[in-house]
Short mmCIF file of C-alpha atoms in Angstrom, two decimals:
data_model
loop_
_atom_site.label_atom_id
_atom_site.label_comp_id
_atom_site.label_asym_id
_atom_site.label_seq_id
_atom_site.Cartn_x
_atom_site.Cartn_y
_atom_site.Cartn_z
CA UNK A 1 71.56 16.96 73.44
CA UNK A 2 71.62 13.27 74.25
CA UNK A 3 67.84 13.17 74.19
CA UNK A 4 67.82 14.75 70.73
CA UNK A 5 70.21 12.10 69.40
CA UNK A 6 68.03 9.31 70.78
CA UNK A 7 64.92 10.74 69.13
CA UNK A 8 66.76 11.18 65.82
CA UNK A 9 67.95 7.56 65.96
CA UNK A 10 64.44 6.28 66.59
CA UNK A 11 63.07 8.30 63.66
CA UNK A 12 65.84 6.97 61.41
CA UNK A 13 65.07 3.36 62.37
CA UNK A 14 61.35 3.87 61.74
CA UNK A 15 62.00 5.37 58.30
CA UNK A 16 64.42 2.60 57.31
CA UNK A 17 62.01 -0.09 58.54
CA UNK A 18 59.15 1.52 56.60
CA UNK A 19 61.20 1.66 53.42
CA UNK A 20 62.14 -2.02 53.77
CA UNK A 21 58.51 -3.06 54.29
CA UNK A 22 57.31 -0.86 51.42
CA UNK A 23 59.99 -2.28 49.11
CA UNK A 24 58.92 -5.85 49.94
CA UNK A 25 55.26 -5.05 49.35
CA UNK A 26 56.01 -3.38 46.02
CA UNK A 27 58.25 -6.25 44.99
CA UNK A 28 55.56 -8.78 45.91
CA UNK A 29 52.91 -6.81 44.03
CA UNK A 30 55.23 -6.50 41.04
CA UNK A 31 55.85 -10.25 41.11
CA UNK A 32 52.13 -10.94 41.14
CA UNK A 33 51.55 -8.62 38.20
CA UNK A 34 54.48 -10.11 36.23
CA UNK A 35 53.20 -13.70 36.38
CA UNK A 36 49.96 -15.38 35.37
CA UNK A 37 48.83 -18.83 36.38
CA UNK A 38 47.82 -21.44 33.83
CA UNK A 39 44.16 -22.23 34.50
CA UNK A 40 41.85 -25.13 33.70
CA UNK A 41 38.08 -24.94 33.34
CA UNK A 42 35.24 -23.83 31.09
CA UNK A 43 36.54 -21.77 28.19
CA UNK A 44 34.09 -19.54 26.35
CA UNK A 45 34.63 -18.03 22.93
CA UNK A 46 32.48 -14.93 22.88
CA UNK A 47 31.70 -11.74 21.02
CA UNK A 48 30.56 -8.86 23.19
CA UNK A 49 28.96 -5.55 22.46
CA UNK A 50 26.62 -2.94 23.85
CA UNK A 51 23.01 -2.70 22.80
CA UNK A 52 19.57 -1.45 23.67
CA UNK A 53 16.59 -3.17 25.25
CA UNK A 54 13.41 -3.14 23.15
CA UNK A 55 9.97 -4.66 23.35
CA UNK A 56 9.53 -7.38 20.76
CA UNK A 57 5.94 -6.28 20.19
CA UNK A 58 4.32 -2.92 20.76
CA UNK A 59 1.05 -1.13 20.06
CA UNK A 60 0.97 2.25 18.36
CA UNK A 61 -1.20 4.87 20.04
CA UNK A 62 -2.55 6.98 17.17
CA UNK A 63 -4.53 10.13 16.60
CA UNK A 64 -7.68 10.14 14.42
CA UNK A 65 -7.49 8.88 10.86
CA UNK A 66 -7.96 11.91 8.62
CA UNK A 67 -8.55 9.97 5.43
CA UNK A 68 -10.86 7.20 6.55
CA UNK A 69 -14.60 7.75 6.15
CA UNK A 70 -16.84 7.23 9.14
CA UNK A 71 -18.48 4.13 7.68
CA UNK A 72 -15.19 2.30 7.14
CA UNK A 73 -13.59 0.02 9.67
CA UNK A 74 -9.94 0.08 10.55
CA UNK A 75 -7.29 0.19 13.20
CA UNK A 76 -7.72 3.90 13.86
CA UNK A 77 -11.46 3.80 14.41
CA UNK A 78 -13.98 5.80 12.41
CA UNK A 79 -12.31 8.86 11.04
CA UNK A 80 -13.41 12.04 9.28
CA UNK A 81 -12.33 12.47 5.70
CA UNK A 82 -12.32 15.92 4.10
CA UNK A 83 -14.18 15.64 0.81
CA UNK A 84 -16.63 12.76 0.40
CA UNK A 85 -19.58 15.16 0.66
CA UNK A 86 -18.16 16.97 3.69
CA UNK A 87 -15.49 19.16 2.20
CA UNK A 88 -15.56 21.58 5.13
CA UNK A 89 -12.25 20.95 6.88
CA UNK A 90 -8.72 20.92 5.55
CA UNK A 91 -6.92 18.91 8.24
CA UNK A 92 -3.22 18.22 7.77
CA UNK A 93 -1.91 17.98 11.34
CA UNK A 94 -2.73 17.95 15.04
CA UNK A 95 -1.00 19.42 18.05
CA UNK A 96 -0.56 17.41 21.25
CA UNK A 97 -2.17 19.50 23.98
CA UNK A 98 -1.42 17.16 26.88
CA UNK A 99 0.19 13.75 27.37
CA UNK A 100 0.99 11.61 30.40
CA UNK A 101 4.67 11.43 31.43
CA UNK A 102 6.82 8.96 29.55
CA UNK A 103 7.16 5.71 31.46
CA UNK A 104 3.62 5.86 32.86
CA UNK A 105 2.16 2.36 33.26
CA UNK A 106 -1.40 2.26 31.93
CA UNK A 107 -4.26 -0.21 31.64
CA UNK A 108 -6.44 -0.66 28.58
CA UNK A 109 -8.78 2.34 28.27
CA UNK A 110 -6.71 4.66 30.49
CA UNK A 111 -6.16 8.25 29.38
CA UNK A 112 -2.91 8.89 27.49
CA UNK A 113 -3.17 12.18 25.61
CA UNK A 114 -5.41 15.03 24.50
CA UNK A 115 -5.04 16.63 21.08
CA UNK A 116 -5.78 20.32 20.61
CA UNK A 117 -9.29 20.61 19.14
CA UNK A 118 -9.75 24.39 19.32
CA UNK A 119 -9.97 25.00 15.56
CA UNK A 120 -12.17 21.98 15.03
CA UNK A 121 -14.49 22.96 17.89
CA UNK A 122 -15.08 26.23 16.04
CA UNK A 123 -15.90 24.27 12.89
CA UNK A 124 -18.34 22.11 14.86
CA UNK A 125 -19.92 25.24 16.33
CA UNK A 126 -20.41 26.68 12.83
CA UNK A 127 -21.95 23.43 11.61
CA UNK A 128 -24.33 23.27 14.57
CA UNK A 129 -25.43 26.83 13.79
CA UNK A 130 -25.87 25.86 10.14
CA UNK A 131 -27.92 22.85 11.25
CA UNK A 132 -30.22 25.10 13.26
CA UNK A 133 -30.70 27.33 10.21
CA UNK A 134 -31.48 24.32 8.00
CA UNK A 135 -34.09 23.06 10.46
CA UNK A 136 -35.73 26.51 10.56
CA UNK A 137 -35.67 26.72 6.76
CA UNK A 138 -37.31 23.31 6.49
CA UNK A 139 -40.06 24.23 8.93
CA UNK A 140 -40.66 27.53 7.12
CA UNK A 141 -40.72 25.87 3.71
CA UNK A 142 -43.18 23.22 4.87
CA UNK A 143 -45.42 25.90 6.38
CA UNK A 144 -45.26 28.11 3.26
CA UNK A 145 -46.00 25.12 1.05
CA UNK A 146 -49.00 24.14 3.14
CA UNK A 147 -50.44 27.68 2.95
CA UNK A 148 -49.77 28.02 -0.78
CA UNK A 149 -51.27 24.66 -1.66
CA UNK A 150 -54.25 25.30 0.58
CA UNK A 151 -54.93 28.57 -1.25
CA UNK A 152 -54.61 26.81 -4.59
CA UNK A 153 -57.03 24.13 -3.48
CA UNK A 154 -59.52 26.86 -2.47
CA UNK A 155 -59.19 28.40 -5.94
CA UNK A 156 -59.82 25.01 -7.55
CA UNK A 157 -62.87 24.46 -5.36
CA UNK A 158 -64.25 27.90 -6.26
CA UNK A 159 -63.59 27.23 -9.93
CA UNK A 160 -65.44 23.93 -9.65
CA UNK A 161 -68.42 25.87 -8.30
CA UNK A 162 -68.15 28.26 -11.25
CA UNK A 163 -68.14 25.34 -13.69
CA UNK A 164 -71.20 23.88 -12.00
CA UNK A 165 -73.02 27.23 -12.21
CA UNK A 166 -72.09 27.60 -15.91
CA UNK A 167 -73.36 24.11 -16.59
CA UNK A 168 -76.70 24.95 -14.87
CA UNK A 169 -77.04 28.14 -16.90
CA UNK A 170 -76.43 26.18 -20.09
CA UNK A 171 -79.09 23.64 -19.12
CA UNK A 172 -81.62 26.34 -18.30
CA UNK A 173 -80.94 28.16 -21.62
CA UNK A 174 -82.13 25.34 -23.85
CA UNK A 175 -85.39 27.24 -24.49
CA UNK A 176 -83.52 30.49 -25.07
CA UNK A 177 -82.46 31.93 -28.43
CA UNK A 178 -79.45 30.28 -30.07
CA UNK A 179 -77.24 33.25 -29.26
CA UNK A 180 -78.00 32.94 -25.57
CA UNK A 181 -77.36 29.19 -25.69
CA UNK A 182 -74.07 29.80 -27.50
CA UNK A 183 -73.00 32.34 -24.93
CA UNK A 184 -73.80 29.84 -22.14
CA UNK A 185 -71.72 27.20 -23.93
CA UNK A 186 -68.76 29.57 -24.26
CA UNK A 187 -69.02 30.52 -20.59
CA UNK A 188 -69.01 26.84 -19.55
CA UNK A 189 -66.04 26.12 -21.80
CA UNK A 190 -64.04 29.01 -20.33
CA UNK A 191 -64.76 27.98 -16.73
CA UNK A 192 -63.83 24.35 -17.49
CA UNK A 193 -60.57 25.45 -19.07
CA UNK A 194 -59.93 27.69 -16.09
CA UNK A 195 -60.49 24.72 -13.76
CA UNK A 196 -58.12 22.57 -15.79
CA UNK A 197 -55.47 25.31 -15.70
CA UNK A 198 -55.83 25.68 -11.92
CA UNK A 199 -55.40 21.93 -11.43
CA UNK A 200 -52.29 21.90 -13.66
CA UNK A 201 -50.92 24.89 -11.78
CA UNK A 202 -51.65 23.17 -8.47
CA UNK A 203 -49.85 19.98 -9.51
CA UNK A 204 -46.90 21.99 -10.78
CA UNK A 205 -46.65 24.09 -7.60
CA UNK A 206 -47.08 20.98 -5.47
CA UNK A 207 -44.29 19.11 -7.30
CA UNK A 208 -42.02 22.15 -7.06
CA UNK A 209 -42.78 22.58 -3.36
CA UNK A 210 -42.09 18.89 -2.65
CA UNK A 211 -38.80 19.14 -4.56
CA UNK A 212 -37.80 22.19 -2.51
CA UNK A 213 -38.74 20.42 0.72
CA UNK A 214 -36.81 17.29 -0.27
CA UNK A 215 -33.79 19.39 -1.15
CA UNK A 216 -33.97 21.13 2.21
CA UNK A 217 -34.40 17.77 3.95
CA UNK A 218 -31.33 16.45 2.09
CA UNK A 219 -29.30 19.48 3.14
CA UNK A 220 -30.52 18.96 6.71
CA UNK A 221 -29.64 15.26 6.62
CA UNK A 222 -26.18 16.05 5.23
CA UNK A 223 -25.75 18.65 7.93
CA UNK A 224 -26.78 16.16 10.62
CA UNK A 225 -24.38 13.56 9.22
CA UNK A 226 -21.60 16.13 9.13
CA UNK A 227 -22.24 17.16 12.72
CA UNK A 228 -22.35 13.51 13.83
CA UNK A 229 -19.13 12.79 11.94
CA UNK A 230 -17.44 15.83 13.48
CA UNK A 231 -18.60 14.89 16.97
CA UNK A 232 -17.37 11.32 16.51
CA UNK A 233 -14.13 12.60 14.98
CA UNK A 234 -13.49 15.05 17.81
CA UNK A 235 -14.22 12.39 20.42
CA UNK A 236 -11.05 10.68 19.17
CA UNK A 237 -8.97 13.69 20.19
CA UNK A 238 -9.00 12.19 23.69
CA UNK A 239 -6.61 9.27 23.23
CA UNK A 240 -6.80 6.21 25.45
CA UNK A 241 -4.65 3.09 25.78
CA UNK A 242 -5.53 0.30 23.32
CA UNK A 243 -3.95 -2.22 25.71
CA UNK A 244 -1.99 -2.53 28.93
CA UNK A 245 1.58 -1.26 28.77
CA UNK A 246 4.07 1.49 29.51
CA UNK A 247 3.92 4.78 27.61
CA UNK A 248 6.93 5.47 25.40
CA UNK A 249 6.97 8.72 23.42
CA UNK A 250 7.18 8.50 19.63
CA UNK A 251 10.70 9.24 18.40
CA UNK A 252 11.14 11.50 15.38
CA UNK A 253 13.67 10.90 12.60
CA UNK A 254 16.04 13.43 14.19
CA UNK A 255 16.00 11.74 17.60
CA UNK A 256 13.60 14.14 19.34
CA UNK A 257 10.45 12.80 20.94
CA UNK A 258 6.84 13.85 20.49
CA UNK A 259 5.55 15.44 23.66
CA UNK A 260 3.12 18.13 24.75
CA UNK A 261 3.19 20.86 22.10
CA UNK A 262 4.52 18.58 19.34
CA UNK A 263 2.74 18.32 15.98
CA UNK A 264 1.35 15.05 14.61
CA UNK A 265 0.91 15.01 10.83
CA UNK A 266 -1.71 13.18 8.80
CA UNK A 267 0.74 10.63 7.42
CA UNK A 268 2.28 9.59 10.73
CA UNK A 269 -0.42 9.69 13.38
CA UNK A 270 1.52 7.88 16.12
CA UNK A 271 1.52 9.82 19.39
CA UNK A 272 3.19 7.16 21.55
CA UNK A 273 3.80 3.42 21.71
CA UNK A 274 2.86 0.82 24.31
CA UNK A 275 5.56 -1.87 24.43
CA UNK A 276 4.53 -5.37 25.43
CA UNK A 277 6.86 -5.96 28.39
CA UNK A 278 6.17 -9.70 28.46
CA UNK A 279 8.52 -10.26 25.51
CA UNK A 280 11.75 -8.23 25.37
CA UNK A 281 14.66 -8.20 22.95
CA UNK A 282 18.14 -6.73 23.08
CA UNK A 283 19.37 -5.15 19.85
CA UNK A 284 23.12 -5.09 19.32
CA UNK A 285 25.54 -4.86 16.40
CA UNK A 286 28.43 -7.11 15.32
CA UNK A 287 31.14 -5.93 12.93
CA UNK A 288 31.59 -7.46 9.50
CA UNK A 289 34.75 -9.34 10.52
CA UNK A 290 33.00 -11.37 13.22
CA UNK A 291 29.43 -11.61 11.91
CA UNK A 292 30.15 -14.93 10.17
CA UNK A 293 30.59 -16.49 13.63
CA UNK A 294 27.13 -15.39 14.75
CA UNK A 295 23.98 -17.38 13.97
CA UNK A 296 20.43 -17.76 15.20
CA UNK A 297 19.96 -20.03 18.18
CA UNK A 298 23.21 -19.04 19.91
CA UNK A 299 22.95 -18.22 23.60
CA UNK A 300 23.73 -14.79 25.01
CA UNK A 301 24.41 -13.47 28.51
CA UNK A 302 22.85 -10.03 28.93
CA UNK A 303 23.65 -7.52 31.64
CA UNK A 304 21.97 -4.16 32.17
CA UNK A 305 23.84 -1.00 33.14
CA UNK A 306 20.92 0.15 35.26
CA UNK A 307 20.63 -3.22 37.05
CA UNK A 308 24.09 -4.06 38.41
CA UNK A 309 24.50 -7.59 39.69
CA UNK A 310 21.68 -9.02 37.57
CA UNK A 311 22.17 -11.19 34.50
CA UNK A 312 19.66 -12.31 31.92
CA UNK A 313 19.92 -15.00 29.30
CA UNK A 314 18.83 -14.75 25.71
CA UNK A 315 18.77 -16.47 22.34
CA UNK A 316 19.68 -14.91 18.99
CA UNK A 317 16.56 -14.76 16.81
CA UNK A 318 17.82 -12.77 13.83
CA UNK A 319 21.07 -11.71 12.19
CA UNK A 320 20.80 -9.02 9.52
CA UNK A 321 21.79 -9.98 5.99
CA UNK A 322 22.83 -6.44 5.08
CA UNK A 323 25.31 -4.35 7.03
CA UNK A 324 25.05 -0.66 7.79
CA UNK A 325 27.46 2.09 8.74
CA UNK A 326 26.69 3.43 12.20
CA UNK A 327 27.67 6.88 13.50
CA UNK A 328 31.29 7.02 14.68
CA UNK A 329 32.08 3.73 12.94
CA UNK A 330 33.91 3.10 9.67
CA UNK A 331 33.25 -0.66 9.53
CA UNK A 332 30.01 -2.23 8.37
CA UNK A 333 27.92 -3.36 11.33
CA UNK A 334 25.25 -6.07 11.28
CA UNK A 335 22.17 -5.86 13.48
CA UNK A 336 21.62 -8.81 15.83
CA UNK A 337 18.35 -9.34 17.72
CA UNK A 338 18.36 -11.34 20.96
CA UNK A 339 15.15 -12.49 22.66
CA UNK A 340 15.40 -12.45 26.47
CA UNK A 341 14.63 -15.97 27.73
CA UNK A 342 13.85 -14.89 31.28
CA UNK A 343 12.23 -11.42 31.03
CA UNK A 344 11.68 -9.55 34.26
CA UNK A 345 9.22 -6.78 35.07
CA UNK A 346 12.16 -4.50 35.85
CA UNK A 347 13.24 -4.50 32.20
CA UNK A 348 12.29 -1.39 30.30
CA UNK A 349 12.70 -0.30 26.67
CA UNK A 350 15.75 1.88 25.92
CA UNK A 351 17.83 0.38 28.76
CA UNK A 352 21.50 0.01 27.79
CA UNK A 353 22.58 -3.63 27.57
CA UNK A 354 25.87 -5.50 27.38
CA UNK A 355 25.57 -8.66 25.31
CA UNK A 356 28.03 -11.54 25.52
CA UNK A 357 27.33 -13.87 22.59
CA UNK A 358 28.61 -17.37 23.34
CA UNK A 359 30.08 -18.66 20.08
CA UNK A 360 31.59 -21.85 21.51
CA UNK A 361 32.38 -23.47 24.88
CA UNK A 362 35.19 -25.92 25.71
CA UNK A 363 35.03 -27.93 28.92
CA UNK A 364 38.17 -28.62 30.98
CA UNK A 365 40.27 -26.39 28.75
CA UNK A 366 43.78 -25.30 29.76
CA UNK A 367 44.23 -21.61 28.98
CA UNK A 368 46.38 -18.55 29.62
CA UNK A 369 46.13 -14.80 28.91
CA UNK A 370 46.94 -14.01 25.27
CA UNK A 371 49.62 -11.49 26.31
CA UNK A 372 51.67 -14.37 27.77
CA UNK A 373 52.29 -15.85 24.32
CA UNK A 374 55.28 -14.75 22.24
CA UNK A 375 56.66 -15.77 18.86
CA UNK A 376 60.12 -15.70 17.36
CA UNK A 377 61.26 -15.15 13.81
CA UNK A 378 60.01 -18.63 12.93
CA UNK A 379 56.48 -17.77 14.19
CA UNK A 380 56.59 -20.65 16.70
CA UNK A 381 54.61 -19.66 19.84
CA UNK A 382 56.18 -19.99 23.29
CA UNK A 383 55.85 -18.74 26.86
CA UNK A 384 58.36 -17.75 29.49
CA UNK A 385 58.03 -19.99 32.53
CA UNK A 386 59.03 -19.09 36.05
CA UNK A 387 61.58 -21.93 36.01
CA UNK A 388 63.75 -20.00 33.53
CA UNK A 389 62.63 -21.90 30.41
CA UNK A 390 61.02 -20.90 27.14
CA UNK A 391 58.23 -23.42 26.65
CA UNK A 392 56.95 -23.99 23.10
CA UNK A 393 53.16 -24.35 23.17
CA UNK A 394 50.55 -25.80 20.81
CA UNK A 395 47.66 -23.34 20.81
CA UNK A 396 43.96 -23.82 20.13
CA UNK A 397 40.90 -21.57 20.23
CA UNK A 398 41.13 -18.06 21.60
CA UNK A 399 38.72 -15.41 22.83
CA UNK A 400 39.07 -11.72 23.61
CA UNK A 401 41.47 -12.26 26.57
CA UNK A 402 42.67 -15.86 26.69
CA UNK A 403 43.96 -18.64 24.46
CA UNK A 404 43.66 -22.41 24.87
CA UNK A 405 46.89 -24.38 25.27
CA UNK A 406 46.45 -27.83 23.73
CA UNK A 407 49.90 -29.04 24.70
CA UNK A 408 52.94 -27.68 26.48
CA UNK A 409 51.60 -26.42 29.83
CA UNK A 410 50.00 -27.85 32.93
CA UNK A 411 47.40 -26.13 35.16
CA UNK A 412 48.93 -24.14 38.00
CA UNK A 413 52.15 -23.31 36.15
CA UNK A 414 53.31 -19.70 36.41
CA UNK A 415 54.22 -17.93 33.17
CA UNK A 416 55.48 -14.44 32.51
CA UNK A 417 52.99 -11.79 31.40
CA UNK A 418 55.80 -9.46 30.26
CA UNK A 419 59.17 -10.62 28.92
CA UNK A 420 61.63 -11.21 31.76
CA UNK A 421 65.01 -9.52 32.03
CA UNK A 422 67.79 -11.48 30.31
CA UNK A 423 65.16 -13.58 28.52
CA UNK A 424 67.85 -14.82 26.14
CA UNK A 425 69.23 -16.87 29.02
CA UNK A 426 65.98 -18.90 29.23
CA UNK A 427 66.41 -22.43 27.90
CA UNK A 428 64.11 -23.46 25.02
CA UNK A 429 62.05 -26.61 25.67
CA UNK A 430 59.24 -28.42 23.83
CA UNK A 431 60.91 -28.64 20.41
CA UNK A 432 58.95 -31.84 19.80
CA UNK A 433 55.83 -29.68 19.25
CA UNK A 434 57.30 -27.68 16.37
CA UNK A 435 56.41 -30.18 13.67
CA UNK A 436 52.79 -30.41 14.82
CA UNK A 437 52.53 -26.62 15.04
CA UNK A 438 53.82 -26.22 11.49
CA UNK A 439 51.52 -28.96 10.30
CA UNK A 440 48.52 -27.06 11.62
CA UNK A 441 49.47 -23.76 10.01
#
């Protein structure tokens, strides 16, 4: 029984001691949270907001140009244009058959993507078959023409012999009766006219044959040009990097990205982009209330969500003149572009950024948290000091969390963050500042 009482007493003492210690700790913590210390140092007036990292410059990786003829220059290389003498293909879109993973780092000339060329391979196969037929037709036409003209030349030669024989008969008939001579003359005339007709027929057949051959040659040449154009066009279905960079998929209007299986239309041939990582920008937005404070040339501190502990510095290069309404925002927002002054190879497009725009800096400023400042019915600002006084303060610039105290407080002074109990008992001091405060309003 006695032992039980001793144990109970010890437990009671431990509990009481613990409660006393806990109460002191809580009271101390509460005291710390109730007061804030007046600080002195560099005071920054800033505007902060989230943004996105982008490459300032980038190269578009495009599919073949459908409407550029093969003899024209241009950024997309020689293309194949339906029509223009080769109205054989009606191309309106491509399908991406294969593409390297997004984020792949490539060198100039490296493979990036392959477009599906199945339908166009069939067209090329048909044109090659047509080319073979045209070549055979040309050879056959040349051979037939040679045989035909050779036969006509033989007929002309034979007719020339007949004319010569008729002429000899006429010469030998000069001692014959007039009727015989006349008959010889008629025979010579007929053979000469026959020779003339054969020569005319030969020239006509020859001209017609040459025209047919030239037409076949033209068809063959057009076929060869078409095949060459198709082969050159299809060679562009294997897409390579136009420069060094990192592969970023093309984003559609609805936010989806073009990848393997996606369709590329004739009016927007971009398959992917290659950002130039040597020059990066952070894009952020500032609301219409604060945009007047922002201007080009201002410095910005940039942090990256994916790179904790690292800070980058930038300079504002552009502030939009026209605002826009962003999703989940009722206020007009103005786009602000910030060039990173010290880009690093770890920076990548689409990284989420936090941008602290430095509007103004004040050296050796005395400042306190904004929640420490109170006003009465007369709108005169004051603070509650730890020494049981209400100190009137002359305020200056303010930022998101703190306000500069021009006069009324000294560094190191403790002021209340929340109104103290029985605050009406606190004595008002600093009335000499009231006139200056009202003068500045």
